[in-house]
XYZ file of C-alpha atoms in Angstrom:
202
model
C 11.943 -62.324 -29.602
C 8.557 -60.911 -30.193
C 7.162 -62.101 -26.872
C 10.362 -60.777 -25.080
C 9.679 -57.393 -26.807
C 6.081 -57.325 -25.605
C 6.952 -58.036 -22.103
C 9.598 -55.399 -22.048
C 7.120 -52.996 -23.456
C 4.404 -53.812 -20.937
C 7.217 -53.325 -18.228
C 8.065 -49.880 -19.662
C 4.409 -48.853 -19.730
C 3.977 -50.106 -16.191
C 6.854 -47.960 -15.028
C 5.532 -44.891 -16.888
C 2.033 -45.354 -15.261
C 3.773 -45.520 -11.807
C 5.895 -42.371 -12.308
C 2.750 -40.451 -13.594
C 0.714 -41.361 -10.562
C 3.610 -40.423 -8.149
C 4.030 -37.033 -10.167
C 0.336 -36.473 -9.899
C 0.250 -37.086 -6.225
C 3.088 -34.903 -5.550
C 1.380 -32.079 -7.435
C -1.778 -32.715 -5.785
C -0.224 -32.437 -2.364
C 1.149 -28.993 -3.175
C -0.996 -26.411 -1.260
C -1.680 -23.468 -3.459
C -1.391 -19.971 -1.803
C -4.628 -18.399 -0.970
C -5.631 -15.832 -3.489
C -5.775 -12.214 -2.639
C -8.906 -10.545 -1.807
C -11.310 -10.452 -4.913
C -11.949 -6.895 -6.754
C -8.926 -5.307 -5.385
C -6.055 -4.010 -7.749
C -2.732 -4.190 -5.894
C 0.332 -2.168 -6.107
C 3.604 -3.524 -4.724
C 5.598 -0.621 -3.250
C 8.517 -2.736 -2.008
C 11.670 -0.750 -1.955
C 9.738 2.717 -2.197
C 10.943 5.213 0.206
C 10.355 8.705 0.831
C 13.571 10.561 2.192
C 14.268 14.271 2.111
C 14.478 15.648 -1.385
C 12.796 12.351 -2.741
C 9.465 12.010 -4.574
C 7.326 8.893 -5.174
C 4.108 9.032 -7.244
C 1.369 6.380 -7.290
C -1.184 5.518 -9.928
C -3.469 3.163 -7.925
C -6.048 2.432 -10.875
C -3.347 2.122 -13.594
C -4.873 4.606 -15.820
C -1.720 6.638 -16.639
C -2.654 9.491 -14.136
C -0.765 9.968 -10.887
C -3.179 9.837 -8.122
C -0.917 10.622 -5.156
C 2.435 12.140 -4.673
C 4.788 11.629 -1.511
C 7.367 14.171 -1.166
C 9.233 16.321 1.541
C 9.921 20.094 2.083
C 11.929 22.034 4.347
C 10.201 25.003 6.181
C 12.098 27.513 8.240
C 10.720 29.371 11.194
C 12.874 32.301 12.132
C 10.760 33.416 15.021
C 11.159 30.096 16.922
C 14.592 29.467 15.553
C 13.778 26.034 14.034
C 13.323 24.107 10.868
C 10.835 21.464 9.878
C 11.453 18.572 7.472
C 7.996 17.757 6.527
C 6.875 14.390 4.874
C 3.801 15.178 2.764
C 1.297 13.344 0.489
C -0.698 15.299 -2.118
C -3.871 14.307 -3.818
C -5.079 15.442 -7.212
C -8.120 16.412 -9.154
C -9.977 12.851 -8.739
C -8.050 11.396 -5.901
C -9.152 12.135 -2.116
C -7.610 12.011 1.383
C -9.383 11.920 4.791
C -8.390 14.951 6.676
C -9.723 16.433 9.941
C -10.002 20.027 11.340
C -6.489 19.617 12.646
C -5.303 18.749 9.307
C -4.359 15.328 10.365
C -4.883 12.359 8.213
C -6.641 9.153 9.266
C -4.593 6.263 10.387
C -6.100 2.685 10.014
C -5.174 -0.603 11.528
C -5.210 -3.796 9.419
C -9.005 -4.869 9.084
C -10.547 -1.571 9.816
C -13.532 -0.740 7.450
C -12.716 2.118 5.183
C -16.020 3.953 4.579
C -17.289 5.756 1.473
C -18.601 8.874 3.303
C -16.948 11.106 6.013
C -16.254 9.584 9.117
C -15.163 10.363 12.748
C -14.384 14.043 12.181
C -12.548 13.264 8.939
C -13.627 14.605 5.526
C -12.564 13.316 2.030
C -10.649 16.174 0.356
C -9.301 16.329 -3.190
C -6.244 18.677 -4.537
C -4.841 18.634 -0.978
C -1.285 18.533 0.303
C -0.877 17.335 4.100
C 1.929 16.535 6.403
C 1.998 12.820 7.572
C 4.959 13.356 10.033
C 7.688 16.057 10.478
C 10.796 16.399 12.030
C 11.507 19.556 14.013
C 15.137 20.705 14.315
C 15.667 23.348 16.921
C 18.375 25.477 17.738
C 17.660 25.546 21.509
C 16.656 21.787 22.133
C 17.068 18.266 20.656
C 15.303 17.525 17.318
C 12.004 15.683 17.774
C 9.146 14.389 15.451
C 5.509 15.548 15.345
C 2.284 13.980 13.786
C -0.046 11.288 14.320
C 1.755 9.070 12.115
C 5.218 9.270 13.647
C 4.866 5.853 15.362
C 3.448 4.112 12.478
C 4.420 0.565 11.754
C 2.546 -1.056 8.843
C -0.425 1.261 9.204
C -2.897 2.097 6.597
C -3.744 5.575 5.041
C -7.492 5.309 3.458
C -7.802 6.822 0.051
C -10.561 7.288 -2.734
C -9.942 7.650 -6.535
C -12.965 8.895 -8.678
C -13.381 7.497 -12.053
C -16.454 8.274 -14.275
C -18.074 10.133 -11.326
C -17.843 7.045 -9.187
C -15.854 6.454 -5.933
C -13.127 3.830 -5.648
C -11.951 3.125 -2.211
C -8.340 1.818 -1.221
C -5.433 2.018 1.195
C -1.769 2.570 1.173
C 0.371 0.905 3.589
C 3.004 2.988 5.275
C 5.674 2.770 8.014
C 7.745 5.747 9.479
C 11.400 5.230 10.364
C 12.658 8.182 12.413
C 15.906 6.583 12.975
C 16.543 6.498 9.268
C 14.462 9.667 8.618
C 12.194 8.223 5.805
C 8.685 7.066 4.978
C 8.600 3.331 4.006
C 5.884 2.296 1.581
C 4.808 -1.297 1.442
C 1.782 -1.775 -0.654
C -1.525 -0.201 -1.861
C -4.759 -1.526 -3.144
C -7.854 0.018 -4.683
C -11.202 -1.450 -5.157
C -12.073 -2.342 -8.726
C -15.944 -2.203 -7.737
C -17.103 1.465 -7.292
C -19.229 2.662 -4.481
C -18.313 0.035 -1.888
C -16.275 0.073 1.364
C -13.069 -2.172 1.793
C -11.134 -3.391 4.741
C -7.645 -1.796 5.327
C -4.894 -4.570 4.503
C -7.446 -6.731 2.717
């Protein structure tokens, strides 16, 4: 009986070893997803949309202070007999947006380098509120859309946030759905290392 029990014990151990090796091989064969870019703090904005009357606020560095606000406003023009539904983004005391002389905001493609300093006629402004895109509703002709963001599809708005007198660069990924009359926010990121440029969508 002792011999039979030992043999069964050895067989049991052998099966356990085989199962362990098999499981280890299965685990090793699973390819882990590539990690996100280092030193970026991400914000998942899935489901965040800006519609008439709606507001979306973003705290990109997670310090409890809202850095940017998306909202809409209705502006009437009695002279030209039209209304404008404007989709805006506002920055605060320590948050900056790149704006040019025409009050348009920069629109980047994935992989474009977002610089620390002013660039290509765009200047970093704080405490600003600017129109990304607007729908013009006219009494005399069909409605239409205006703004350099009107055809945006997963494009990137460069941003900066100041903390402890240092600049942190980042981006907000945005699409414009003119059919559904809304901005769609996808994702945002902010560098955790000050005073360095980042790539849009990185």
